[in-house]
Every structure is written in structure tokens, then in C-alpha cells.
Amino acid sequence: MTASSYDFDVLFIGAGPGGYVGAIRAAQLGLKVACVESRATLGGTCLNVGCIPSKAMLHASEFYDAAANGAMAKMGIEVSPKLNLPAMHAQRVDAVSGLTKGIEFLFKKNKVTWLKGHASFVDAHTVSVDGQNHTAKEVVIATGSSVTQLPGVEIDNAKGVVVDSTGALELPAVPKTMVVIGGGVIGLEMGSVWRRLGAKVTVVEYLDQLLPGMDGDIRKEAARIFAKQGMEFKLSTKVTGCTVKGKKATLTLEPAAGGEAEEMTADCVLVAIGRKPNTEGLNLDAIGLATNARGQIEVDHEFRTSVPGVRAIGDVVPGPMLAHKAEDEGIAVAEWIAGQVGIVNHDLIPGVVYTWPEIAGVGLTEEAARQKGEVKVGKFPMAANSRAKTNHEPDGFVKIIADAATDKVLGVWCIASVAGTMIQQATQAMEFGGTSEDIAYTCHAHPTHSEAIKEAAMAVRGKPIHM
Ligand code: FAD
Ligand code: NAI
């Protein structure tokens, strides 16, 4: 088949942040593009049941918490809030609907063809969408991920007693008690939402600490802050079973290392123990494409799989399962397909947990950096930052890890109300190969939380001003 005899130059499977961004970029570069999506709306996990609806609930519940739990009173505003949960859900639904329709508009504007239905491979250049075949010179798998199930704990979002993150976004009433299985990003974000709205939240985590993969100091400080907010933790604990009777779930827990079992009853159980790549139903056997031990599709730096003409991006390939990582890979794969060079620096993908305060990091943890060589570390507490102090936000710190010999910044970690915004300047400095001195001598506007990054950089060299 010649290039021109294919139906499309490129066909993306999945319209999440990887697929929809890649499709738009490919169309901008002059290619004839299709994107297959089986969901009724575009935007994937992120826009429909992930980043966006969770942030809508986090943002709204933050206001409720500030009103209900004294933060507003501290600033001289005395209110007794009344929760209108249906209205809170309505603004979440509204945010999702506005943004997913926005992608539909962008598809039309860029002449991307949305093939509605479920895609599976017939051969490397032919994809069947609900029985109808479409051919493309290049096919990009961007099918994302879905919830990892915990054996013995059956999720039933409709019933609302044992739920996954999607069910936890939509609870029709505030549970009195909630057990979150998994002290990772989803557990802490969604646990925070319902804790703020009145639930007593207990997090059961298999490991001895929360937030695996993050810097050690950050993990300890995060646990201290969440405990102060009223969350309870059962660390080094595993769930071995769950029974549901009516509107209550009873969990059986055991120490992770083995030992005596205990029972725990809750109105709601959220299962948040990770996500797994979506490859089932793609008929990968038809093209001879295997997955690795973690169920992911391996790719090279041009996102090529082992099958010529088939590439893959986003949650379905190795790396952090994050929307911005998927988006950047979408742009890069489109650029490679169009004959350009597409670059994603996988060493510098920032991660943010959108709790209160926010938790963010980029680059190496102190532990990982020390394994590679000598480092210098600078820390600055938010309690000494004038803006955070004025705003009654004393919790958290900024930590900068730099190479001891060259001063090159290797990692930046922060806990601060606006850590998710602050981390971006660190990412950019690191992308430009910056040193702690570069950050320390960059003028930072006053009074801003970001000045804590400058002070932490000064601390790397032993001379912060406000400490
Ligand atoms: P997805 O977004 O999963 O999209 C894949 C799409 O492919 C889906 O729409 C699916 O229906 C479709 N599809 C799959 N198989 C087929 C098929 N065979 N045929 C047709 N269509 C198919 N990340 C962040 O960076 N920030 C956040 O704040 C954040 N919050 C999150 C909150 C929650 C509750 C969850 C669950 C995730 C969150 N994430 C967040 C992670 C983020 O959503 C994912 O990393 C991101 O969506 C991955 O993008 P993707 O394009 O690879 O896949
Ligand atoms: P996660 O990997 O962040 O956390 C899962 C937690 O569950 C870990 O702490 C793990 O040790 C624990 N765990 C695993 N098995 C367990 C068991 N049997 N019992 C008890 N604990 C167990 O995964 P999570 O929170 O489900 O999120 C999935 C993905 O979605 C993440 O990779 C994350 O990147 C992405 N996401 C990103 C967000 C953000 O960027 N703000 C928000 C929400 C999700």
C-alpha cells in the first residue's frame, strides 16, 4: 500500500491527553488524522473522571473547609457554611462538560476525524472500529489506564459503598466514615475531599510510608500535616477481604508482614492502589505486539513499538501516569511522524498532589541523588516565607538538591499552598541546566511563595536571608 492509499496518515487510539493532543498536533503539521474514542465524550480519563473532576471537588471542598474549620475566621470572616452537595457536584459536571466539548470543537477546527467506538487491530495498518475497518500509515496506541483491582474487594460504584476514584468523585452523600485503601495520590486527594466535607477518613497503606516515589522528607512532612488535619493512617497494613451488608462495608486488615487480623467497618471504602495500562481488547496478538511484565507497551525514544508503523504514548507506556507527560508525548510522537524531531525530557516530569497544602517535586529525590554522588541540600520552611505566613499557611518547606561539585540542580521538592505553581520555575531552571546559584540570583517578586525557592537555593550555599 502506498502512503496515499491509506485512509489516514495517522490514527490515534484513545482521546485522552496523549491521543487528543497528539491528534491535534499531527493535524496542525498537515497530516490527515483520525482519533478513535469509545467514551461518549473526548478527553480521556483526565477530563472525564480524573484530573479535572477531582480538582473541581478539591477546589470546592477547600472553600467549604476554610469556612467550616476556622481558616476564614482567622481572617475575620465568621460564617457557618451549609453544604449543598448536589450543587457542588453540578459545578464538577459543568467543568467536565465545558472542557470535553472544547476538545470536540478543537477536533473540528483542526479537521481531526473522531471515529466513535472501540478500536482493535486487524493488522499493523488496519484498525477495526466497532466492525468497520480503517487504515493508516501510522497507528498510535494511546489507550491510557484503568483502576487496579484488589482481590477480595469488589468495586461497585453504583452502590457507592466500595468505590474506585470514579465512584469517589460522585458520592451522593458525605459518608460518616471512609476507608481509603492506598496512601498514594488518589487516596490523599479524594480522602481530603471527603474529610473536608465531614467524613472521618482512615488511610490503609501497605508500605510503611505514604506517597511512594517522593522525597523522604516530603513523605514524612506530608504524613504529619494530613494527621494534623484529622486523617488517620494504618501503615504497613494490608486488606485481605471485604464484605458489604446494606450500606456498610467490613474490611479485614492484617499487618503487611503478617500477624493478627482485625476488622474495620466503614460507610465507604475507596480502592486506590494504582492503575494498570489498557491493552485488553486491542487484539495486540494480531500484530504480534507483546507487553512487558507490568502490562505496559515498551517504546523507543521516537515512541516506536517493536511493530513497524505502530507507536504508543501516555499511561500505556512506561513512566509516570500523568496527564502532562501524556500530552508532551502526544506532541512529540506527532512531530516524529511528521518527519520532525519530538523531544520529551523524561527526567524532568513534575509531579503534583493537589491537597492542601499542595505537594510537588521534580527531578531526583535526595535518596536517589545521594546514590549517584555527593550532593548539597538547601531547605527553607514556608513558616519563614512572608506571604505564606501572612496567609496563615505555615506548613511545608522547599528543598533543593544540587550536585556538590557542579552546583547543578538535581531535584526540587516543595510542600506549600501553591507548590503546584511554584514547581514550574524549578522545572524550567533544571531544563536549562541551571545551578542553585542561578536560582538564588534570579530576582523573585515579593511577597510571593516562590521566594521560598530562592531562599532554599541560597540555603544550598549556606546563606538564606530570612532564616
Ligand atoms: P487516558 O486519559 O486514560 O485516555 C485513554 C482513552 O482511550 C480513554 O478515553 C479510553 O476510553 C480510550 N480507549 C481505551 N481503549 C480504547 C479502545 N480500544 N478503543 C477506543 N478508545 C479506547 N494526572 C495529572 O497529571 N494530574 C492530575 O491532577 C491527575 N489527576 C487524576 C485524578 C484521578 C482520579 C485519576 C484517575 C487520574 C488522574 N491523573 C492526573 C492521571 C491522568 O488522568 C492520566 O495520566 C492521563 O489521563 C493519561 O492520559 P492518556 O491519554 O494516556 O490516557
Ligand atoms: P499510587 O501509585 O499513587 O498509590 C497507590 C498506593 O497504594 C501506594 O502508596 C501503594 O503502596 C499502595 N498500595 C498498593 N497496593 C496496596 C494494597 N494491597 N493495600 C494497601 N495499599 C496498597 O496510585 P493511585 O493513587 O491509585 O493513582 C494512580 C495514578 O494516577 C498514579 O500513578 C498517579 O500518577 C495518577 N494520579 C495523579 C494525580 C496527580 O497528578 N495529582 C492525581 C490522581 C492520580
XYZ file of C-alpha atoms and ligand atoms in Angstrom:
564
model
C 0.000 0.000 0.000
C 1.370 3.495 -0.790
C 1.124 6.265 1.804
C -1.668 7.973 -0.157
C -3.784 4.814 -0.348
C -4.298 4.678 3.410
C -7.479 6.254 4.801
C -5.373 8.351 7.201
C -1.719 9.341 7.665
C -2.062 8.663 11.375
C -4.741 7.117 13.564
C -4.663 7.559 17.330
C -6.459 5.008 19.530
C -7.756 6.889 22.579
C -8.649 10.559 23.015
C -7.097 11.234 26.410
C -4.393 13.885 26.929
C -1.985 11.699 24.921
C -4.247 10.878 21.969
C -6.228 14.091 21.604
C -3.166 16.350 21.923
C -1.199 14.158 19.519
C -4.080 14.180 17.023
C -4.362 17.964 17.094
C -0.586 18.429 16.763
C -0.433 15.962 13.852
C -3.265 17.816 12.097
C -1.500 21.137 12.685
C 1.522 19.619 10.937
C -0.568 18.905 7.839
C -1.334 15.207 8.352
C -4.696 13.527 7.748
C -5.684 12.381 11.224
C -8.264 10.147 12.916
C -8.744 9.528 16.611
C -10.794 6.583 17.889
C -12.585 7.015 21.218
C -15.134 4.666 22.724
C -16.255 7.024 25.502
C -19.204 9.312 24.755
C -17.000 12.363 25.260
C -13.398 13.228 24.378
C -10.617 13.974 26.888
C -9.978 10.505 28.332
C -9.550 9.710 31.995
C -8.097 13.138 32.722
C -11.005 15.293 31.606
C -13.865 12.876 32.305
C -13.039 11.095 35.569
C -9.539 12.194 36.594
C -7.593 15.445 36.811
C -10.446 17.832 36.096
C -13.393 16.487 38.148
C -11.071 15.702 41.079
C -9.723 19.255 41.021
C -13.292 20.617 40.828
C -14.142 18.722 44.039
C -10.817 19.620 45.683
C -11.243 23.320 44.919
C -14.850 23.485 46.126
C -14.215 21.430 49.262
C -11.234 23.646 50.099
C -13.592 26.626 50.366
C -16.028 24.628 52.496
C -13.205 23.510 54.783
C -11.889 27.056 55.140
C -15.358 28.234 56.125
C -16.180 25.295 58.392
C -12.897 24.704 60.122
C -11.714 28.121 61.209
C -9.359 29.241 58.427
C -11.727 32.036 57.375
C -12.453 33.015 60.974
C -8.705 33.609 61.406
C -9.028 36.358 58.801
C -12.050 37.926 60.480
C -14.724 36.240 58.383
C -17.219 34.366 60.530
C -19.523 32.075 58.586
C -21.388 28.834 59.188
C -21.369 27.085 55.812
C -24.201 24.845 54.663
C -23.152 22.102 52.278
C -25.167 21.822 49.063
C -23.575 18.634 47.716
C -25.754 18.405 44.567
C -24.657 21.947 43.630
C -21.013 21.032 44.294
C -21.396 18.017 42.002
C -23.165 20.159 39.392
C -20.204 22.551 39.127
C -17.920 19.498 38.721
C -20.096 18.119 35.921
C -20.214 21.574 34.343
C -16.400 21.875 34.367
C -16.042 18.443 32.726
C -18.718 19.116 30.131
C -17.238 22.520 29.156
C -13.759 21.091 28.699
C -14.721 17.885 26.867
C -16.889 19.912 24.447
C -13.879 22.173 23.999
C -11.847 19.210 22.693
C -14.667 18.343 20.290
C -14.509 21.919 19.000
C -10.710 21.679 18.616
C -11.075 18.404 16.660
C -13.495 20.087 14.249
C -11.325 23.181 13.956
C -8.229 21.094 13.165
C -10.129 18.620 10.956
C -9.378 15.604 13.137
C -11.891 12.814 12.398
C -13.372 11.326 15.580
C -14.124 7.639 14.941
C -16.618 6.737 17.668
C -16.340 3.220 19.023
C -13.950 0.573 20.294
C -10.742 0.004 18.315
C -8.933 -3.277 17.795
C -6.129 -4.232 15.436
C -6.741 -6.225 12.264
C -3.133 -5.744 11.144
C -0.460 -3.132 11.865
C -2.064 -0.609 9.467
C -5.718 -1.598 9.855
C -7.899 -0.894 12.866
C -11.450 -2.110 13.251
C -13.780 0.349 14.986
C -16.921 -1.489 16.042
C -16.571 -3.759 12.985
C -15.648 -1.115 10.407
C -12.036 -1.152 9.117
C -9.899 1.986 8.809
C -6.327 2.051 7.515
C -3.482 4.365 8.484
C 0.205 4.673 7.649
C 0.944 5.017 11.380
C -1.164 3.919 14.339
C -0.546 5.371 17.811
C -1.832 3.450 20.824
C -2.930 5.994 23.467
C -5.425 3.857 25.362
C -4.434 5.041 28.849
C -5.009 3.127 32.046
C -7.708 1.916 34.393
C -8.079 1.102 38.076
C -6.089 -1.773 39.564
C -8.476 -4.121 41.350
C -7.720 -5.517 44.787
C -8.551 -9.230 45.036
C -11.312 -9.804 47.571
C -12.581 -6.216 47.429
C -15.302 -5.839 44.817
C -15.836 -2.317 43.482
C -19.448 -1.284 42.841
C -19.621 2.416 42.021
C -23.388 2.335 41.520
C -23.954 1.091 45.058
C -21.474 3.660 46.417
C -20.147 1.581 49.325
C -16.947 0.158 47.784
C -15.809 2.550 45.069
C -12.855 3.458 42.874
C -11.801 7.037 42.084
C -14.715 7.475 39.655
C -17.233 6.428 42.303
C -15.489 8.600 44.887
C -16.000 11.661 42.685
C -19.746 11.118 42.646
C -20.789 10.041 46.161
C -24.355 11.287 46.634
C -23.883 11.926 50.366
C -20.943 12.543 52.692
C -20.064 9.213 54.325
C -19.619 9.357 58.096
C -16.650 7.045 57.841
C -14.417 6.357 54.848
C -11.527 3.934 54.492
C -9.093 4.656 51.699
C -7.021 1.672 50.584
C -3.749 3.118 49.246
C -1.898 6.167 50.582
C -0.898 7.435 47.127
C -2.035 10.403 45.092
C -5.688 9.434 44.559
C -6.138 8.273 48.162
C -4.835 11.530 49.583
C -6.643 13.803 47.104
C -10.052 12.097 47.288
C -9.622 11.337 51.006
C -9.012 15.078 51.513
C -12.193 15.986 49.625
C -14.447 13.858 51.833
C -12.546 14.644 55.046
C -13.105 18.348 54.409
C -16.808 17.746 53.821
C -17.144 15.874 57.130
C -16.075 12.227 56.724
C -13.786 10.531 59.228
C -11.075 9.220 56.901
C -8.664 6.355 57.584
C -5.967 5.541 55.036
C -4.721 1.951 54.918
C -1.309 1.752 53.227
C 0.689 -1.378 52.514
C 4.086 0.357 52.808
C 5.460 1.989 55.956
C 5.033 5.482 54.467
C 2.673 7.455 52.219
C 3.416 8.690 48.684
C 5.944 6.187 47.323
C 8.432 7.674 44.887
C 8.553 11.065 46.568
C 11.455 12.528 48.540
C 11.776 11.076 52.050
C 11.469 14.418 53.910
C 8.380 15.265 51.864
C 6.735 11.925 52.713
C 7.325 12.465 56.447
C 6.097 16.073 56.434
C 3.035 15.156 54.351
C 2.061 12.436 56.849
C 2.447 14.911 59.738
C 0.274 17.530 58.008
C -2.501 15.101 56.995
C -2.573 13.634 60.516
C -2.887 17.175 61.935
C -5.846 17.700 59.583
C -7.557 14.675 61.120
C -6.783 11.820 58.730
C -5.869 8.557 60.371
C -3.270 6.180 58.991
C -2.772 2.468 59.213
C 0.633 1.989 57.619
C 2.357 -1.350 56.886
C -1.127 -2.835 56.691
C -2.853 -4.930 54.045
C -6.530 -5.502 53.333
C -7.296 -9.178 52.976
C -11.047 -9.127 52.499
C -14.214 -7.055 52.364
C -17.877 -7.846 52.887
C -20.740 -5.473 52.199
C -24.008 -5.615 54.113
C -26.553 -2.985 53.143
C -24.806 0.374 53.241
C -21.777 -0.741 55.273
C -18.503 -2.449 54.358
C -16.427 -4.534 56.745
C -12.759 -4.861 55.899
C -10.332 -7.439 57.222
C -6.879 -5.962 57.813
C -3.574 -7.597 58.636
C -0.072 -6.271 59.247
C 1.746 -6.308 55.883
C 4.402 -8.588 57.344
C 1.707 -10.979 58.590
C 0.119 -11.208 62.020
C -3.196 -10.904 63.773
C -6.158 -9.808 61.662
C -8.547 -7.012 62.685
C -11.860 -5.790 61.272
C -12.874 -2.297 60.365
C -16.307 -1.068 59.308
C -16.942 1.951 57.084
C -19.749 3.657 55.173
C -17.478 3.948 52.170
C -14.297 2.213 51.009
C -12.178 3.784 48.274
C -9.810 1.432 46.443
C -6.836 3.484 45.177
C -3.869 1.129 44.861
C -2.676 2.223 41.433
C -3.658 1.951 37.772
C -2.863 -0.532 35.021
C -2.289 0.046 31.277
C -5.272 -0.543 28.947
C -4.280 -3.140 26.359
C -7.069 -5.693 26.670
C -9.409 -5.773 23.703
C -6.864 -4.178 21.336
C -6.111 -7.565 19.741
C -2.366 -6.977 20.035
C -1.827 -10.632 19.120
C -2.946 -9.805 15.564
C 0.123 -7.602 15.146
C 2.474 -9.664 17.312
C 2.910 -6.935 19.944
C 3.703 -8.152 23.463
C 3.501 -6.194 26.726
C 6.186 -6.146 29.425
C 5.880 -7.691 32.912
C 3.946 -4.610 34.104
C 1.493 -4.840 31.209
C 3.000 -1.771 29.506
C 3.937 -1.362 25.852
C 7.676 -0.719 25.504
C 8.728 2.061 23.121
C 11.946 3.731 21.951
C 12.599 7.486 22.093
C 10.507 8.002 18.953
C 7.658 6.094 20.673
C 8.021 3.215 18.167
C 6.913 -0.188 19.411
C 8.544 -3.401 18.200
C 5.982 -3.453 15.346
C 6.818 -1.140 12.400
C 4.106 1.503 11.907
C 2.736 1.177 15.453
C 3.717 3.641 18.200
C 2.453 4.152 21.757
C 2.272 7.035 24.277
C 0.815 8.042 27.676
C -0.238 5.799 30.554
C 0.022 2.678 28.382
C 3.842 3.053 28.121
C 6.408 3.130 30.982
C 6.852 6.306 33.053
C 4.709 8.305 35.454
C 0.973 8.095 34.769
C 0.455 11.829 34.421
C -1.594 13.905 32.001
C 1.179 16.375 31.145
C 3.587 13.511 30.408
C 0.964 12.008 28.058
C 0.380 15.406 26.406
C 4.074 16.028 25.804
C 4.437 12.534 24.356
C 1.416 13.244 22.121
C 3.105 16.340 20.720
C 6.446 14.572 20.308
C 5.020 11.483 18.558
C 3.138 13.693 16.096
C 6.348 15.578 15.360
C 8.296 12.342 14.737
C 5.532 11.071 12.441
C 5.600 14.366 10.523
C 9.340 13.958 9.978
C 10.413 16.361 12.706
C 12.264 15.718 15.975
C 9.989 15.368 19.026
C 11.611 15.726 22.437
C 10.313 14.769 25.897
C 12.760 15.046 28.798
C 11.540 12.151 30.910
C 13.957 13.088 33.710
C 12.059 16.315 34.341
C 8.355 15.471 34.593
C 6.986 17.420 37.581
C 4.508 15.698 39.892
C 1.901 17.497 41.983
C -0.512 16.269 44.651
C -3.369 18.772 44.806
C -4.092 18.508 48.509
C -3.932 21.380 50.996
C -1.135 22.287 51.120
C -0.030 21.059 47.700
C 2.923 18.702 47.364
C 5.192 18.935 44.330
C 8.508 17.675 43.088
C 10.704 17.402 40.031
C 13.939 15.543 39.332
C 15.703 13.280 41.812
C 14.797 12.651 45.434
C 17.605 13.273 47.915
C 17.893 9.493 48.395
C 18.294 8.846 44.649
C 20.688 11.769 44.185
C 22.951 10.550 47.017
C 23.211 7.176 45.326
C 24.665 8.914 42.263
C 27.229 11.099 44.047
C 27.908 13.934 46.534
C 25.108 16.462 46.916
C 24.382 19.702 48.749
C 20.881 20.271 50.101
C 19.158 23.569 50.921
C 15.847 23.763 52.790
C 13.615 26.697 53.594
C 10.425 26.485 55.700
C 7.200 28.097 54.460
C 6.744 29.419 58.031
C 9.606 31.828 57.260
C 8.121 32.972 53.920
C 6.354 36.303 54.401
C 3.438 35.587 52.047
C 2.718 32.113 53.451
C 2.958 33.485 56.993
C 0.599 36.383 56.194
C -1.862 33.985 54.558
C -1.853 31.698 57.653
C -0.185 28.896 55.651
C 2.813 27.952 57.805
C 3.072 24.270 56.832
C 5.674 22.876 54.466
C 9.065 23.720 53.050
C 11.106 23.905 49.863
C 14.069 21.607 49.417
C 16.676 21.887 46.677
C 19.195 19.156 45.951
C 22.257 20.197 43.955
C 25.364 18.397 42.746
C 28.122 19.123 45.294
C 30.791 19.654 42.648
C 28.958 21.479 39.840
C 26.041 23.037 41.802
C 23.670 21.805 39.041
C 20.149 21.411 40.469
C 19.192 17.727 40.577
C 15.854 17.858 42.362
C 13.367 20.306 43.874
C 10.604 19.355 46.299
C 8.000 21.540 47.988
C 5.034 21.428 50.257
C 3.223 24.755 50.131
C -0.291 26.008 49.421
C 0.706 26.750 45.808
C 3.501 24.175 45.382
C 1.993 23.044 42.054
C 2.551 26.512 40.616
C 5.935 27.000 42.297
C 7.429 23.766 40.920
C 7.254 25.077 37.373
C 10.084 27.594 37.794
C 12.256 24.809 39.217
C 11.432 22.559 36.261
C 12.347 25.305 33.836
C 15.597 26.133 35.629
C 16.524 22.435 35.549
C 15.544 22.122 31.876
C 18.010 24.929 31.180
C 20.685 23.080 33.204
C 20.518 25.682 35.991
C 22.542 25.753 39.209
C 21.335 26.655 42.695
C 23.302 29.880 42.253
C 21.290 30.678 39.087
C 18.060 30.362 41.105
C 19.463 32.256 44.097
C 20.473 35.219 41.933
C 17.203 35.304 39.963
C 15.032 38.201 41.190
C 11.796 36.825 42.692
C 8.753 39.078 43.171
C 7.895 39.950 46.769
C 5.794 38.876 48.579
C 5.332 35.512 46.872
C 5.510 31.896 47.983
C 8.109 31.427 45.232
C 10.626 33.420 47.240
C 10.956 30.238 49.315
C 12.527 28.605 46.238
C 15.082 31.419 46.013
C 15.812 31.107 49.761
C 16.182 27.308 49.529
C 18.631 27.864 46.654
C 20.533 30.319 48.854
C 20.474 27.694 51.610
C 22.237 25.218 49.300
C 25.182 27.601 49.526
C 24.551 28.170 53.242
C 23.202 31.713 53.241
C 19.416 32.162 53.246
C 18.361 35.654 54.413
C 15.138 35.063 56.357
C 16.222 32.143 58.499
P -6.414 8.284 29.154
O -6.649 9.654 29.635
O -6.735 7.157 30.065
O -7.247 8.150 27.807
C -7.330 6.969 27.096
C -8.634 6.962 26.328
O -8.605 5.861 25.448
C -9.870 6.758 27.198
O -10.783 7.807 26.978
C -10.432 5.428 26.766
O -11.863 5.422 26.727
C -9.886 5.301 25.357
N -9.719 3.921 24.916
C -9.043 2.927 25.549
N -9.052 1.799 24.810
C -9.738 2.094 23.682
C -10.082 1.350 22.533
N -9.665 0.090 22.367
N -10.817 1.954 21.573
C -11.219 3.248 21.718
N -10.908 4.009 22.766
C -10.179 3.435 23.735
N -2.737 13.355 36.077
C -2.198 14.586 36.211
O -1.200 14.891 35.557
N -2.735 15.495 37.079
C -3.806 15.212 37.835
O -4.276 16.063 38.598
C -4.390 13.926 37.727
N -5.476 13.601 38.468
C -6.034 12.366 38.312
C -7.117 12.042 39.111
C -7.706 10.796 39.003
C -8.896 10.470 39.862
C -7.209 9.856 38.059
C -7.867 8.514 37.899
C -6.117 10.160 37.271
C -5.507 11.419 37.403
N -4.391 11.775 36.652
C -3.820 13.019 36.806
C -3.785 10.848 35.683
C -4.229 11.210 34.243
O -5.633 11.185 34.185
C -3.629 10.223 33.254
O -2.227 10.168 33.417
C -3.936 10.645 31.826
O -5.311 10.742 31.611
C -3.315 9.660 30.842
O -3.606 10.060 29.547
P -3.697 9.014 28.336
O -4.023 9.830 27.129
O -2.503 8.162 28.324
O -4.913 8.046 28.694
P -0.413 5.455 43.531
O 0.563 4.567 42.900
O -0.149 6.917 43.616
O -0.688 4.975 45.029
C -1.115 3.694 45.340
C -0.777 3.411 46.781
O -1.403 2.205 47.152
C 0.713 3.248 47.036
O 1.077 4.014 48.145
C 0.866 1.755 47.263
O 1.935 1.443 48.128
C -0.465 1.431 47.879
N -0.886 0.043 47.744
C -0.689 -0.789 46.696
N -1.274 -1.992 46.947
C -1.850 -1.900 48.165
C -2.607 -2.781 48.961
N -2.903 -4.013 48.528
N -3.040 -2.352 50.161
C -2.756 -1.094 50.599
N -2.040 -0.216 49.885
C -1.605 -0.601 48.672
O -1.783 5.148 42.761
P -3.178 5.893 42.806
O -3.261 6.796 43.977
O -4.195 4.844 42.633
O -3.112 6.769 41.495
C -2.957 6.135 40.220
C -2.226 7.013 39.261
O -2.983 8.146 38.917
C -0.910 7.483 39.828
O 0.117 6.893 39.088
C -0.892 8.947 39.640
O 0.224 9.342 38.900
C -2.153 9.286 38.857
N -2.798 10.410 39.539
C -2.166 11.611 39.527
C -2.698 12.671 40.206
C -1.962 13.952 40.217
O -1.072 14.122 39.399
N -2.299 14.886 41.093
C -3.951 12.572 40.941
C -4.502 11.242 40.926
C -3.946 10.222 40.223
